């Protein structure tokens, strides 16, 4: 049996704890250390982790443990620094999205992974989801160019609004969530993004004057494909069509069927369907539409509804990502395409942010 890889998890919010639990469940890993600035005050971590070394200082933890893998699950403003330090300490890295806060930082992270010959897996969800994998497969049958329509709007109330306001201190929804979706666009087209335009709006006085909590981007690829992505957080948002995943090509279209819309109607509600993380990763059927027409322009084939047999919970999706990283390390997989798309995704969402702030279309380098 291969020796277990020792893992340090830094950042113990919702995602950090989810990934730590995944490492604890997977046979090939050993949870070697936990790190968070306020860890001394934490009384909500699993009791079975009581003997796992705990640290409030990341660099101290890195030096003391010398882990094989570091999972960076902190706020985005530390991602590049922490990932590069882990690579330079000889560790492989799982890095929660986004890869960094700037394209330059993202490129430095990738360069460090290559220089140290270590694996980097950015926590983008679509490549690990059975539903997204099938959506990608069907999109490849639709011809080119593709038109890709996607969104994730969250009616965040109660604790979700507090969490989103914290996130808005460092990133807009279009940046924080958008990397998942534009990564999927890059993968479906296999093309490079060349132009980005976006719009945005500040819908709350509870966020910084220079921040916006609604955004929508449009991206053009060098194969003629186009896509838009919309994301917003806040108690003012509608839950109508809050999750859209719709891919159109010359030969037809494939769509993720909409989730049941169950908005909170009771007075004092503190949760909403659209802000529940379990809703975001819920597996739903796909509808494949064929564009071929016959006499009188009638469709030759009816639509096909495709059920996705494998349904992963959010925690199982975390486990899927960490199993992928384990295999990449043990089998020395080439992660170049993944890292390129992670940087391109960052390039797109930051160009969208620039477009919103300047009101101008942004052209991307070849």
Coordinates of C-alpha atoms in Angstrom, one line a residue:
X1 CA 0.0 0.0 0.0
X2 CA 1.3 3.5 -0.9
X3 CA 2.3 5.7 2.0
X4 CA -0.3 8.1 3.0
X5 CA 0.1 11.8 2.1
X6 CA 0.1 14.1 5.1
X7 CA -2.2 17.1 4.6
X8 CA -2.2 20.6 6.2
X9 CA -5.6 22.4 5.9
X10 CA -5.4 26.1 6.3
X11 CA -8.7 28.0 6.5
X12 CA -11.5 26.3 8.4
X13 CA -14.6 27.9 7.1
X14 CA -17.4 25.9 5.4
X15 CA -15.2 24.8 2.5
X16 CA -12.1 24.2 4.6
X17 CA -13.9 21.9 7.0
X18 CA -15.6 20.1 4.0
X19 CA -12.3 19.4 2.4
X20 CA -10.7 18.4 5.7
X21 CA -13.4 15.9 6.2
X22 CA -12.8 14.6 2.7
X23 CA -9.1 14.1 3.5
X24 CA -10.0 12.3 6.7
X25 CA -12.3 9.9 4.8
X26 CA -9.9 9.1 1.9
X27 CA -7.6 6.2 2.5
X28 CA -4.6 7.7 0.8
X29 CA -4.4 10.8 3.0
X30 CA -3.6 11.6 6.7
X31 CA -5.0 14.8 8.2
X32 CA -1.8 16.1 9.7
X33 CA -2.6 19.7 10.8
X34 CA -5.3 22.3 11.0
X35 CA -4.6 26.0 10.7
X36 CA -6.9 29.1 11.2
X37 CA -6.2 32.5 12.7
X38 CA -8.9 32.0 15.3
X39 CA -8.4 28.3 15.9
X40 CA -8.0 28.7 19.6
X41 CA -11.6 29.9 19.9
X42 CA -13.1 27.1 17.8
X43 CA -15.3 24.7 19.6
X44 CA -17.2 23.5 16.5
X45 CA -14.6 21.1 14.9
X46 CA -15.2 17.4 14.9
X47 CA -14.4 15.7 18.2
X48 CA -12.3 13.1 16.5
X49 CA -9.9 15.9 15.4
X50 CA -9.0 16.7 19.0
X51 CA -5.5 15.3 18.7
X52 CA -4.6 16.7 15.3
X53 CA -2.0 19.5 15.7
X54 CA -3.5 23.0 15.5
X55 CA -1.9 26.3 14.4
X56 CA -2.9 29.9 14.2
X57 CA 0.1 30.8 12.1
X58 CA 0.3 29.3 8.6
X59 CA 4.1 29.6 8.1
X60 CA 4.7 28.1 11.5
X61 CA 2.4 25.2 10.6
X62 CA 4.2 24.7 7.3
X63 CA 7.6 24.6 8.9
X64 CA 6.5 22.4 11.8
X65 CA 4.6 19.8 9.8
X66 CA 6.5 19.7 6.4
X67 CA 3.3 18.3 4.8
X68 CA 3.0 16.5 1.5
X69 CA -0.1 18.4 0.6
X70 CA -1.5 21.8 1.6
X71 CA -5.2 22.7 1.2
X72 CA -5.5 26.5 1.0
X73 CA -9.1 27.3 1.9
X74 CA -8.6 30.9 3.1
X75 CA -9.9 34.2 1.8
X76 CA -8.7 34.9 -1.8
X77 CA -6.3 37.7 -0.7
X78 CA -3.9 35.0 0.8
X79 CA -4.3 32.3 -2.0
X80 CA -1.2 33.2 -4.0
X81 CA 1.1 33.8 -1.0
X82 CA 0.1 30.6 0.7
X83 CA 0.2 28.4 -2.4
X84 CA 3.6 29.6 -3.4
X85 CA 5.0 29.1 0.1
X86 CA 3.6 25.6 0.1
X87 CA 5.2 24.8 -3.3
X88 CA 8.5 26.2 -2.1
X89 CA 8.2 23.9 1.0
X90 CA 7.9 20.9 -1.3
X91 CA 4.1 20.3 -1.0
X92 CA 1.5 19.7 -3.6
X93 CA -1.4 22.2 -3.3
X94 CA -5.2 22.1 -3.4
X95 CA -6.3 25.8 -3.8
X96 CA -9.8 26.9 -3.3
X97 CA -11.1 29.2 -6.1
X98 CA -10.2 31.7 -7.2
X99 CA -6.6 30.9 -7.9
X100 CA -5.6 34.4 -6.9
X101 CA -6.7 38.0 -6.9
X102 CA -4.9 39.1 -10.0
X103 CA -3.8 37.5 -13.3
X104 CA -0.2 38.2 -12.4
X105 CA -0.5 36.4 -9.1
X106 CA -2.3 33.5 -10.8
X107 CA 0.6 33.2 -13.2
X108 CA 3.1 33.2 -10.4
X109 CA 1.2 30.4 -8.6
X110 CA 1.3 28.3 -11.8
X111 CA 5.0 29.1 -12.4
X112 CA 5.8 28.0 -8.8
X113 CA 4.0 24.7 -9.3
X114 CA 5.9 24.1 -12.5
X115 CA 9.3 25.2 -11.0
X116 CA 8.9 22.9 -8.0
X117 CA 7.4 20.0 -10.1
X118 CA 4.4 19.9 -7.8
X119 CA 0.7 19.3 -8.5
X120 CA -1.8 22.2 -8.3
X121 CA -5.6 21.5 -8.3
X122 CA -7.8 24.6 -8.1
X123 CA -11.2 23.9 -6.5
X124 CA -13.3 24.5 -9.6
X125 CA -16.3 22.2 -9.4
X126 CA -17.6 21.5 -12.9
X127 CA -14.8 19.0 -13.9
X128 CA -15.7 16.8 -10.9
X129 CA -19.5 16.9 -11.2
X130 CA -21.3 14.0 -13.0
X131 CA -23.9 16.5 -14.3
X132 CA -21.3 19.0 -15.6
X133 CA -19.3 16.2 -17.1
X134 CA -22.3 15.0 -19.1
X135 CA -23.2 18.6 -20.0
X136 CA -19.6 19.0 -21.4
X137 CA -19.8 15.8 -23.3
X138 CA -23.1 16.7 -25.0
X139 CA -22.0 20.3 -25.7
X140 CA -19.1 18.8 -27.8
X141 CA -21.8 17.3 -30.1
X142 CA -23.5 20.6 -30.9
X143 CA -21.0 22.0 -33.4
X144 CA -19.4 25.4 -33.4
X145 CA -19.8 28.2 -32.5
X146 CA -21.4 27.7 -29.1
X147 CA -23.7 30.1 -27.3
X148 CA -23.4 29.5 -23.5
X149 CA -25.8 31.0 -21.0
X150 CA -25.3 30.6 -17.3
X151 CA -26.0 32.2 -14.0
X152 CA -26.1 31.7 -10.2
X153 CA -28.1 34.4 -8.3
X154 CA -28.4 33.9 -4.6
X155 CA -31.2 35.5 -2.5
X156 CA -28.9 35.6 0.6
X157 CA -30.7 36.3 3.8
X158 CA -30.0 35.5 7.5
X159 CA -26.5 34.0 8.0
X160 CA -26.0 33.8 4.2
X161 CA -26.1 37.6 3.8
X162 CA -23.5 38.0 6.6
X163 CA -21.3 35.5 4.8
X164 CA -21.7 37.2 1.4
X165 CA -21.1 40.7 2.9
X166 CA -17.8 39.3 4.2
X167 CA -16.9 38.0 0.8
X168 CA -17.9 41.3 -0.8
X169 CA -15.1 42.9 1.2
X170 CA -12.6 41.2 -1.2
X171 CA -14.5 40.0 -4.3
X172 CA -17.7 40.5 -6.2
X173 CA -20.0 37.6 -7.1
X174 CA -19.0 37.8 -10.7
X175 CA -15.3 37.2 -9.7
X176 CA -15.9 34.8 -6.8
X177 CA -18.4 32.5 -8.4
X178 CA -17.7 33.2 -12.1
X179 CA -14.5 31.3 -12.2
X180 CA -16.4 28.0 -12.0
X181 CA -18.6 28.8 -15.0
X182 CA -16.1 30.5 -17.3
X183 CA -13.8 27.5 -16.7
X184 CA -16.6 25.3 -18.0
X185 CA -17.0 27.6 -21.0
X186 CA -13.2 27.4 -21.8
X187 CA -13.4 23.6 -21.5
X188 CA -16.5 23.3 -23.7
X189 CA -15.0 25.4 -26.5
X190 CA -11.4 24.5 -26.2
X191 CA -10.8 28.1 -27.3
X192 CA -9.1 31.1 -25.9
X193 CA -11.1 34.1 -24.6
X194 CA -10.4 37.3 -26.6
X195 CA -12.9 40.0 -25.5
X196 CA -15.0 40.6 -22.4
X197 CA -17.7 43.2 -21.6
X198 CA -19.7 43.4 -18.4
X199 CA -22.3 45.4 -16.4
X200 CA -22.8 45.6 -12.7
X201 CA -24.9 47.4 -10.0
X202 CA -24.6 48.1 -6.3
X203 CA -27.9 47.2 -4.8
X204 CA -27.2 47.6 -1.1
X205 CA -25.9 50.3 1.2
X206 CA -24.4 47.6 3.4
X207 CA -21.5 47.0 1.1
X208 CA -18.5 49.3 0.2
X209 CA -19.3 52.2 -2.2
X210 CA -16.9 50.8 -4.8
X211 CA -18.3 47.3 -4.7
X212 CA -21.2 45.8 -6.6
X213 CA -23.3 42.8 -5.7
X214 CA -24.9 42.2 -9.1
X215 CA -22.9 41.5 -12.3
X216 CA -23.2 40.1 -15.7
X217 CA -20.4 39.4 -18.2
X218 CA -20.2 38.5 -21.8
X219 CA -17.2 36.8 -23.3
X220 CA -16.1 36.2 -26.9
X221 CA -13.8 33.3 -27.8
X222 CA -11.4 33.0 -30.7
X223 CA -13.5 30.2 -32.3
X224 CA -16.5 32.5 -32.6
X225 CA -18.2 31.1 -29.5
X226 CA -19.9 33.5 -27.0
X227 CA -21.1 33.2 -23.4
X228 CA -22.7 35.1 -20.7
X229 CA -22.6 34.6 -17.0
X230 CA -24.7 36.5 -14.3
X231 CA -24.2 36.4 -10.5
X232 CA -25.6 38.3 -7.6
X233 CA -25.9 38.1 -3.8
X234 CA -28.4 39.8 -1.5
X235 CA -31.8 39.8 0.2
X236 CA -33.3 41.9 -2.6
X237 CA -32.7 39.3 -5.3
X238 CA -35.4 37.3 -7.2
X239 CA -35.3 33.5 -7.2
X240 CA -36.8 33.3 -10.7
X241 CA -34.4 31.4 -12.9
X242 CA -31.6 31.7 -10.4
X243 CA -29.6 28.8 -11.9
X244 CA -29.4 28.7 -15.7
X245 CA -27.1 26.4 -17.6
X246 CA -27.9 26.4 -21.3
X247 CA -25.6 25.5 -24.2
X248 CA -26.6 26.1 -27.8
X249 CA -24.9 25.2 -31.1
X250 CA -25.8 24.8 -34.8
X251 CA -27.0 21.2 -34.2
X252 CA -29.2 21.9 -31.1
X253 CA -28.9 22.7 -27.4
X254 CA -28.4 21.0 -24.1
X255 CA -29.8 22.5 -20.9
X256 CA -29.8 21.7 -17.2
X257 CA -33.5 21.5 -16.0
X258 CA -34.4 24.3 -13.6
X259 CA -34.6 23.4 -9.9
X260 CA -38.0 23.7 -8.2
X261 CA -38.4 27.3 -7.1
X262 CA -39.3 27.3 -3.4
X263 CA -38.8 30.9 -2.1
X264 CA -39.2 31.5 1.6
X265 CA -42.6 33.0 2.3
X266 CA -42.8 32.9 6.1
X267 CA -42.1 36.0 8.1
X268 CA -38.5 36.1 9.5
X269 CA -37.2 33.6 7.0
X270 CA -33.4 33.1 7.3
X271 CA -32.7 30.9 4.4
X272 CA -33.6 30.8 0.7
X273 CA -33.4 28.0 -1.9
X274 CA -30.9 30.0 -4.1
X275 CA -28.4 30.6 -1.3
X276 CA -28.3 27.0 0.0
X277 CA -25.0 25.4 -1.2
X278 CA -26.7 22.0 -1.5
X279 CA -28.9 23.6 -4.2
X280 CA -25.9 24.6 -6.2
X281 CA -24.4 21.2 -6.5
X282 CA -27.7 19.3 -6.8
X283 CA -27.8 16.9 -9.7
X284 CA -30.7 17.6 -12.2
X285 CA -31.7 16.1 -15.5
X286 CA -30.4 17.5 -18.8
X287 CA -32.6 18.2 -21.8
X288 CA -31.0 17.6 -25.2
X289 CA -32.7 19.4 -28.1
X290 CA -32.0 18.4 -31.7
X291 CA -32.1 21.1 -34.4
X292 CA -32.6 19.0 -37.5
X293 CA -35.8 19.9 -39.4
X294 CA -37.8 18.2 -42.1
X295 CA -40.8 19.1 -44.3
X296 CA -42.5 22.3 -43.2
X297 CA -39.5 23.1 -40.9
X298 CA -40.8 20.5 -38.4
X299 CA -38.3 19.0 -36.0
X300 CA -37.2 15.5 -37.0
X301 CA -36.4 14.4 -33.5
X302 CA -38.1 15.2 -30.2
X303 CA -36.2 16.4 -27.1
X304 CA -34.4 13.9 -24.9
X305 CA -34.4 14.1 -21.1
X306 CA -31.3 12.6 -19.7
X307 CA -31.2 11.6 -16.0
X308 CA -27.8 11.7 -14.3
X309 CA -27.6 8.5 -12.2
X310 CA -24.8 9.6 -10.0
X311 CA -25.9 12.2 -7.5
X312 CA -23.2 13.8 -5.3
X313 CA -23.8 15.8 -2.2
X314 CA -21.6 18.9 -1.6
X315 CA -19.4 16.9 0.7
X316 CA -19.1 14.1 -1.8
X317 CA -18.0 16.7 -4.4
X318 CA -15.2 17.8 -2.1
X319 CA -14.2 14.1 -1.7
X320 CA -14.2 13.7 -5.5
X321 CA -11.8 16.7 -5.9
X322 CA -9.4 15.4 -3.3
X323 CA -9.5 11.9 -4.8
X324 CA -8.6 13.5 -8.2
X325 CA -5.6 15.3 -6.6
X326 CA -4.5 12.0 -5.0
X327 CA -4.5 10.3 -8.3
X328 CA -2.8 13.2 -10.0
X329 CA 0.0 13.0 -7.5
X330 CA 0.4 9.2 -7.5
X331 CA 0.1 8.8 -11.3
X332 CA 2.0 12.1 -12.1
X333 CA -0.8 13.5 -14.3
X334 CA -0.1 16.5 -16.5
X335 CA -2.1 19.4 -15.0
X336 CA -1.1 21.9 -17.6
X337 CA -4.5 22.3 -19.2
X338 CA -6.2 22.6 -15.9
X339 CA -3.8 25.3 -14.7
X340 CA -4.1 27.2 -18.0
X341 CA -7.9 27.2 -17.8
X342 CA -7.7 28.4 -14.1
X343 CA -5.6 31.4 -15.2
X344 CA -7.9 32.1 -18.2
X345 CA -10.9 31.9 -16.0
X346 CA -9.3 34.5 -13.7
X347 CA -8.4 36.6 -16.7
X348 CA -12.1 36.6 -17.9
X349 CA -13.7 37.5 -14.5
X350 CA -11.1 40.2 -13.8
X351 CA -11.6 41.6 -17.2
X352 CA -15.3 41.7 -16.4
X353 CA -14.6 43.5 -13.2
X354 CA -12.5 46.0 -15.1
X355 CA -15.3 46.4 -17.7
X356 CA -17.9 47.1 -15.0
X357 CA -15.7 49.7 -13.3
X358 CA -14.6 51.5 -16.6
X359 CA -17.7 50.9 -18.7
X360 CA -15.4 49.7 -21.6
X361 CA -15.0 46.4 -23.5
X362 CA -11.7 44.7 -22.5
X363 CA -9.6 42.9 -25.1
X364 CA -7.5 40.0 -23.8
X365 CA -4.0 39.1 -24.9
X366 CA -3.6 36.2 -27.3

